[in-house]
mmCIF file of C-alpha atoms in Angstrom:
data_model
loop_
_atom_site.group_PDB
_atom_site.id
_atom_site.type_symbol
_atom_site.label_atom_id
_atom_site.label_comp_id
_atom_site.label_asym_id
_atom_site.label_seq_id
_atom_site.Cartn_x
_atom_site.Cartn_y
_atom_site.Cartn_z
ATOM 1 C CA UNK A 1 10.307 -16.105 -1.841
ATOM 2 C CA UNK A 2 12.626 -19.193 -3.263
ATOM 3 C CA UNK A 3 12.818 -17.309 -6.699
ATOM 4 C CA UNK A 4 15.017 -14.632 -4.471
ATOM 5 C CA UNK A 5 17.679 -16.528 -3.358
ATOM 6 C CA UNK A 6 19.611 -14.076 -4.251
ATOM 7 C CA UNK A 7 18.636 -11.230 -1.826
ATOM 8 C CA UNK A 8 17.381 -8.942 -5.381
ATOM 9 C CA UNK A 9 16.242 -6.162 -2.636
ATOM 10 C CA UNK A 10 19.449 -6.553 -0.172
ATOM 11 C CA UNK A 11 21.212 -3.346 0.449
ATOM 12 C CA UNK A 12 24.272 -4.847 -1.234
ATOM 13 C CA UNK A 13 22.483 -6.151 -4.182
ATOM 14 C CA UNK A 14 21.051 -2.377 -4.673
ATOM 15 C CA UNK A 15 24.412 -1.099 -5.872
ATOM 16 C CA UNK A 16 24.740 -3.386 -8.931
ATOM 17 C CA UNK A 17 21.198 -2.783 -10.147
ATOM 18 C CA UNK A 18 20.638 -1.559 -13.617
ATOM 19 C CA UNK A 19 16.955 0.119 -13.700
ATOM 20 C CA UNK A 20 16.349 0.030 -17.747
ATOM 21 C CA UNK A 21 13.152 1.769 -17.545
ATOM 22 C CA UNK A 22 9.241 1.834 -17.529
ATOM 23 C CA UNK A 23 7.066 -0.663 -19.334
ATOM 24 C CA UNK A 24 3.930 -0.160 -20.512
ATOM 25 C CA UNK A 25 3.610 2.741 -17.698
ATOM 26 C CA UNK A 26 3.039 0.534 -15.142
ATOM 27 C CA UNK A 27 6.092 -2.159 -14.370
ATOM 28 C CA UNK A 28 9.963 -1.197 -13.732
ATOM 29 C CA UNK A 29 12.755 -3.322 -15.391
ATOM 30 C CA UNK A 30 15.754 -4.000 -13.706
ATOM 31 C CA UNK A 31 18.431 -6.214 -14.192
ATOM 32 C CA UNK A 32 20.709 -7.734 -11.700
ATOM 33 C CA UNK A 33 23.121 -11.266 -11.220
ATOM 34 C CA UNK A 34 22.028 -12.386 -14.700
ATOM 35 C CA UNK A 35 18.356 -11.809 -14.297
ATOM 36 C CA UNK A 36 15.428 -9.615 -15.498
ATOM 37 C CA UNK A 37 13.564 -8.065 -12.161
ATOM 38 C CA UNK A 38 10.205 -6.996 -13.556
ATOM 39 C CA UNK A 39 8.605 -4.617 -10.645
ATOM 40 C CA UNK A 40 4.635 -3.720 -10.404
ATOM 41 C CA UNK A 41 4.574 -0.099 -9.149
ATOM 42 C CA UNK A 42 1.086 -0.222 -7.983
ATOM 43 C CA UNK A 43 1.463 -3.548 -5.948
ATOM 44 C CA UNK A 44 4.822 -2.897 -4.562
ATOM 45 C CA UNK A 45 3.707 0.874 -3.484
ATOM 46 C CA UNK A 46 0.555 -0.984 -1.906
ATOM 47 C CA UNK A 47 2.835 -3.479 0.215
ATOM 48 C CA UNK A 48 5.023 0.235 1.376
ATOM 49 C CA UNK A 49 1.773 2.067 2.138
ATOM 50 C CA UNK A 50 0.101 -0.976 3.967
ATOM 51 C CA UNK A 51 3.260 -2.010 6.027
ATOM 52 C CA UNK A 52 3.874 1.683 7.138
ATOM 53 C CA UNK A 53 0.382 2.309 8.317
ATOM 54 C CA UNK A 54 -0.037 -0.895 10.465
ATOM 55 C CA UNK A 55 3.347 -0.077 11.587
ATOM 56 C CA UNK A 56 2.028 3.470 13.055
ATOM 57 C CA UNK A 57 -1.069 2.087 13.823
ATOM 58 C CA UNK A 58 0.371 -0.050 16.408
ATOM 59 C CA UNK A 59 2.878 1.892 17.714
ATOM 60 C CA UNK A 60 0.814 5.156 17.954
ATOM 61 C CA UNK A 61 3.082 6.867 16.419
ATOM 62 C CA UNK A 62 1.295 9.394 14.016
ATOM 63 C CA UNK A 63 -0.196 12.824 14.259
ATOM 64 C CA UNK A 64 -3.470 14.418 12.909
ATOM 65 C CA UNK A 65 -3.347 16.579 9.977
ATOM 66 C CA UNK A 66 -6.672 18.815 9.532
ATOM 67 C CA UNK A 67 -8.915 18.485 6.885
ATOM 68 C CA UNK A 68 -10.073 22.052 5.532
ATOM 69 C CA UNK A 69 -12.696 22.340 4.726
ATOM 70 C CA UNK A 70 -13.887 19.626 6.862
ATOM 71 C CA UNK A 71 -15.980 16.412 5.132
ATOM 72 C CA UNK A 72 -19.451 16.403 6.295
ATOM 73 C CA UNK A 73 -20.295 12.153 5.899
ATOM 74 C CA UNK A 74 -24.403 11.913 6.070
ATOM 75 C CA UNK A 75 -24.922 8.315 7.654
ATOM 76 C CA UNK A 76 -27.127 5.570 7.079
ATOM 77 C CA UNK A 77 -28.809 4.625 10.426
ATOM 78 C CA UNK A 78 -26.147 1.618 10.525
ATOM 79 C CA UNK A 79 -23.299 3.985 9.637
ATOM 80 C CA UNK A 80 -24.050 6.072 12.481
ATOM 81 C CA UNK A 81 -24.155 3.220 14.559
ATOM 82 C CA UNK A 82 -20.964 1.951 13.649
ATOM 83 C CA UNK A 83 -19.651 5.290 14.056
ATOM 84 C CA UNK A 84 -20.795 5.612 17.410
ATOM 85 C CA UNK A 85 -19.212 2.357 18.233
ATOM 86 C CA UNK A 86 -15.646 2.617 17.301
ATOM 87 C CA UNK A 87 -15.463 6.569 17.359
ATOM 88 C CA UNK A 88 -13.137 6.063 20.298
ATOM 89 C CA UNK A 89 -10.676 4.021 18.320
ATOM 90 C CA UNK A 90 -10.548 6.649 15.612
ATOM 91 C CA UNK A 91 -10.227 9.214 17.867
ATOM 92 C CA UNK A 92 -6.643 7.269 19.551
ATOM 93 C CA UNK A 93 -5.695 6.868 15.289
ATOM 94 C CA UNK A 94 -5.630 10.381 14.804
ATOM 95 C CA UNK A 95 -9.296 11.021 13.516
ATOM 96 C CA UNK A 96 -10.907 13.993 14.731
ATOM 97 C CA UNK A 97 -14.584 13.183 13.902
ATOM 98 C CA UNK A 98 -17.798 14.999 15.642
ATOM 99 C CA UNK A 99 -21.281 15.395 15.656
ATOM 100 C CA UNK A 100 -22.687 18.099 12.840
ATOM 101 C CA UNK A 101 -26.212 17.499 13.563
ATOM 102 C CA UNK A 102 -29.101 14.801 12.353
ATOM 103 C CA UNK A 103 -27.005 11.768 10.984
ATOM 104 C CA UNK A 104 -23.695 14.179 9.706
ATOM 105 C CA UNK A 105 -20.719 14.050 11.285
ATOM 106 C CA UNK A 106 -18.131 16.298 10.164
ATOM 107 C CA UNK A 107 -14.339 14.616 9.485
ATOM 108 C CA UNK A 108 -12.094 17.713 10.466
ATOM 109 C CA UNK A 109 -8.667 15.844 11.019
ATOM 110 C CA UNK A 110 -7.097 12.588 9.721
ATOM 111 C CA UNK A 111 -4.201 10.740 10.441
ATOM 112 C CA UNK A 112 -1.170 12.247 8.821
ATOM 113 C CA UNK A 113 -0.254 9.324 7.020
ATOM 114 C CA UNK A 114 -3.630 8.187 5.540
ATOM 115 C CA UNK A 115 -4.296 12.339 4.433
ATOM 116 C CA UNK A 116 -4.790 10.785 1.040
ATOM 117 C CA UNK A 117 -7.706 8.779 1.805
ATOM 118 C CA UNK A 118 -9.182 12.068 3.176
ATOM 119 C CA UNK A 119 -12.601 11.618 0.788
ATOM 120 C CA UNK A 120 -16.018 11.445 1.431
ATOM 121 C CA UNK A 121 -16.099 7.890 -0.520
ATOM 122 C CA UNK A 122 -13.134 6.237 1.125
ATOM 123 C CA UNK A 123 -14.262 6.977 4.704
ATOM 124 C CA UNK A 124 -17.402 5.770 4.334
ATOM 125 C CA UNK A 125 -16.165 2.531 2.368
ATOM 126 C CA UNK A 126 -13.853 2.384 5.831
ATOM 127 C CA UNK A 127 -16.427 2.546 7.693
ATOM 128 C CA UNK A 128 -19.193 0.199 5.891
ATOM 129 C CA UNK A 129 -16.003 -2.013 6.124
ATOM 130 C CA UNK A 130 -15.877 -2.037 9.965
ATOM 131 C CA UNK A 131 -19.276 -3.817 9.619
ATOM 132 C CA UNK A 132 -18.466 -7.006 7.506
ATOM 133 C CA UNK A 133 -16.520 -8.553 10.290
ATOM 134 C CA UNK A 134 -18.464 -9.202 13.992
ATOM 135 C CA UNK A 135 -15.256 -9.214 15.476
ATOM 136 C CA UNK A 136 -14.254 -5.579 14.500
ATOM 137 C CA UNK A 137 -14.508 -4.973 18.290
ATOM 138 C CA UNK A 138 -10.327 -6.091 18.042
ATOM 139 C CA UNK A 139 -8.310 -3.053 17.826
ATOM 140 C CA UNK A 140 -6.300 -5.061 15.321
ATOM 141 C CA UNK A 141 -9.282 -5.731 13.264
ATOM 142 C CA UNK A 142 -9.882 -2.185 12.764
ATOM 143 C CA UNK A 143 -6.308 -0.840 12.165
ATOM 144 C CA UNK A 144 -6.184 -3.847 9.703
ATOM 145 C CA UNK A 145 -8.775 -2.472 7.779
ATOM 146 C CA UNK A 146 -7.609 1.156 8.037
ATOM 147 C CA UNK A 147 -4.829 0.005 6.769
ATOM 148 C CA UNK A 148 -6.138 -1.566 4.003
ATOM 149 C CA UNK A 149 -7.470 1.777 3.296
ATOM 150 C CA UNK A 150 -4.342 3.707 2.475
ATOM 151 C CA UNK A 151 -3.694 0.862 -0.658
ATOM 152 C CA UNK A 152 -6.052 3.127 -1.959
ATOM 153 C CA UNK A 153 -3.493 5.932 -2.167
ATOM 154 C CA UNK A 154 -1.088 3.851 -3.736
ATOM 155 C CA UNK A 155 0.385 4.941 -7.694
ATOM 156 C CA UNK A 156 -1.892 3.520 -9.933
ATOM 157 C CA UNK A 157 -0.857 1.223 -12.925
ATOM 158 C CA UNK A 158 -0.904 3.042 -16.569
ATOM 159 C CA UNK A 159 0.902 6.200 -14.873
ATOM 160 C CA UNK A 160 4.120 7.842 -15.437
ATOM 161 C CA UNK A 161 6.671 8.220 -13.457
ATOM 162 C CA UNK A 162 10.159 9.301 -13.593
ATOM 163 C CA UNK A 163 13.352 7.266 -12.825
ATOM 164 C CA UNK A 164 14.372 9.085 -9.470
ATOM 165 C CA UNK A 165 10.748 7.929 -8.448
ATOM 166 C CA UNK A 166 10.518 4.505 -9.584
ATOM 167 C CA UNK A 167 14.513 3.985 -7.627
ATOM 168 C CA UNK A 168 12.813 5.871 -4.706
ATOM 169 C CA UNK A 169 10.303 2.851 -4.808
ATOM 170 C CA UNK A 170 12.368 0.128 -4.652
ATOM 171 C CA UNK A 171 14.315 1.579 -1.886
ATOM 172 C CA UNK A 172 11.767 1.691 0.148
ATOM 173 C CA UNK A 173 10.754 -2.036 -0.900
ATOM 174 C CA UNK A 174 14.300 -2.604 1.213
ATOM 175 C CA UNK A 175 12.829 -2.109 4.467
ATOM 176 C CA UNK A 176 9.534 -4.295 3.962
ATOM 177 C CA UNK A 177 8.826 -7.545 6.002
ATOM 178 C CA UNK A 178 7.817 -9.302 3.087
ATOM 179 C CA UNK A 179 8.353 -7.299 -0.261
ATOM 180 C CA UNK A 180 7.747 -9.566 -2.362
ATOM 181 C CA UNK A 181 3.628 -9.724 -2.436
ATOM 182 C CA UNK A 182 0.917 -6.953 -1.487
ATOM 183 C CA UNK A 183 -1.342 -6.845 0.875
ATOM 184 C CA UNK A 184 -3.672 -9.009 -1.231
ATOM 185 C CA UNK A 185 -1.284 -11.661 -2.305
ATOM 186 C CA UNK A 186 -0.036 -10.141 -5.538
ATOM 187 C CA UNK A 187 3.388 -10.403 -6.660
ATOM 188 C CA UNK A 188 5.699 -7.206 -6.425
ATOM 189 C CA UNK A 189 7.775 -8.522 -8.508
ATOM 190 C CA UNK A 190 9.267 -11.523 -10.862
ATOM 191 C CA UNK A 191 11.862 -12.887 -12.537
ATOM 192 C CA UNK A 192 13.187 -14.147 -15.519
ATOM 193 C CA UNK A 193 16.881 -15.760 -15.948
ATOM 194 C CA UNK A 194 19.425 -14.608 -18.995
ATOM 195 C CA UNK A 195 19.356 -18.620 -19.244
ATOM 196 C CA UNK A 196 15.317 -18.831 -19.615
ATOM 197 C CA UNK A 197 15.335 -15.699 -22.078
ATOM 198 C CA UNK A 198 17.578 -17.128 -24.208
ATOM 199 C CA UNK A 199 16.012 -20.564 -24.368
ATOM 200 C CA UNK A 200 13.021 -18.261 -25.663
ATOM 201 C CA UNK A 201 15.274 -17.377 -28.336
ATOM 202 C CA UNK A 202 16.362 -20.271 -29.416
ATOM 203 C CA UNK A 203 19.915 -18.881 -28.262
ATOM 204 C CA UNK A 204 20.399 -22.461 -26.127
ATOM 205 C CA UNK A 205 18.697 -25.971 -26.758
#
């Protein structure tokens, strides 16, 4: 945070950003106050997706958007267990999970805002999760790892995107607790001075 002293993602700071463009299909340059802003897409749409799903997590506030056709998930013996334990809490996140006979359960609704971690994979690596911590009883333990879940949906490095998109992105960075790192510690973004690049080139000694 002390290398952004001066407020880079501040709604004031916003209008004298130049975006210059994509590098290398995966990080957005921007300069701003003598300084080159160099922007991760994939770690700075994780910290979005992960802030905005604990943030409806806790506050309830999401709906359920069906899944059609539903995802059948056959169940290891301690999947089903697990299952059976915390399908209450699912159910109050939006889930809509039931019984489909032997050790399936069938996934017919998810919560509106994780709709892209609606496969087969992801739910069971959610729920396989749920099992690596003996105090997943916590409601907060589990909506932490939900959350952790939607990261998963997040743009991916080595992809494409367009300038309205990437300026959509760092809006949203605006409204972030901490939008400087991702969920796992990354950076989102960093700097380098006009000063230190032109030390590089030998402009100043």
């Amino acid at each position: 945070m002390e290398l952004f002293n001066d407020r880079f993602l501040e709604k004031k700071a916003r209008e004298r950003h130049r975006l210059i463009g994509q590098l290398f299909d995966t990080y957005w340059l921007v300069e701003y106050n003598q300084q080159l802003f160099i922007i991760d897409q994939h770690a700075a749409h994780e910290k979005i997706l992960y802030e905005r799903t604990m943030a409806a997590l806790k506050t309830r506030d999401f709906g359920t958007q069906m899944v059609n056709p539903p995802i059948i998930l056959t169940l290891s013996m301690t999947e089903e267990v697990l299952m059976k334990r915390y399908m209450s809490f699912f159910n109050e996140m939006g889930f809509e999970i039931e019984y489909f006979g032997g050790r399936e359960y069938a996934v017919r609704g998810v919560p509106a805002n994780l709709f892209s971690i609606a496969k087969k994979d992801l739910l069971l690596e959610m729920l396989d999760g749920l099992s690596e911590d003996t105090q997943a009883g916590s409601p907060d333990i589990i909506f932490e790892k939900v959350a952790s879940m939607s990261c998963k949906a997040a743009v991916k490095g080595n992809h494409a995107m367009s300038e309205a998109e990437a300026d959509a992105l760092i809006d949203q960075l605006l409204d972030m607790e901490n939008p400087y790192a991702c969920p796992h510690g990354r950076p989102t973004i960093v700097s380098m001075s006009k000063y230190e690049l032109e030390k590089k080139f030998k402009r100043i000694v």
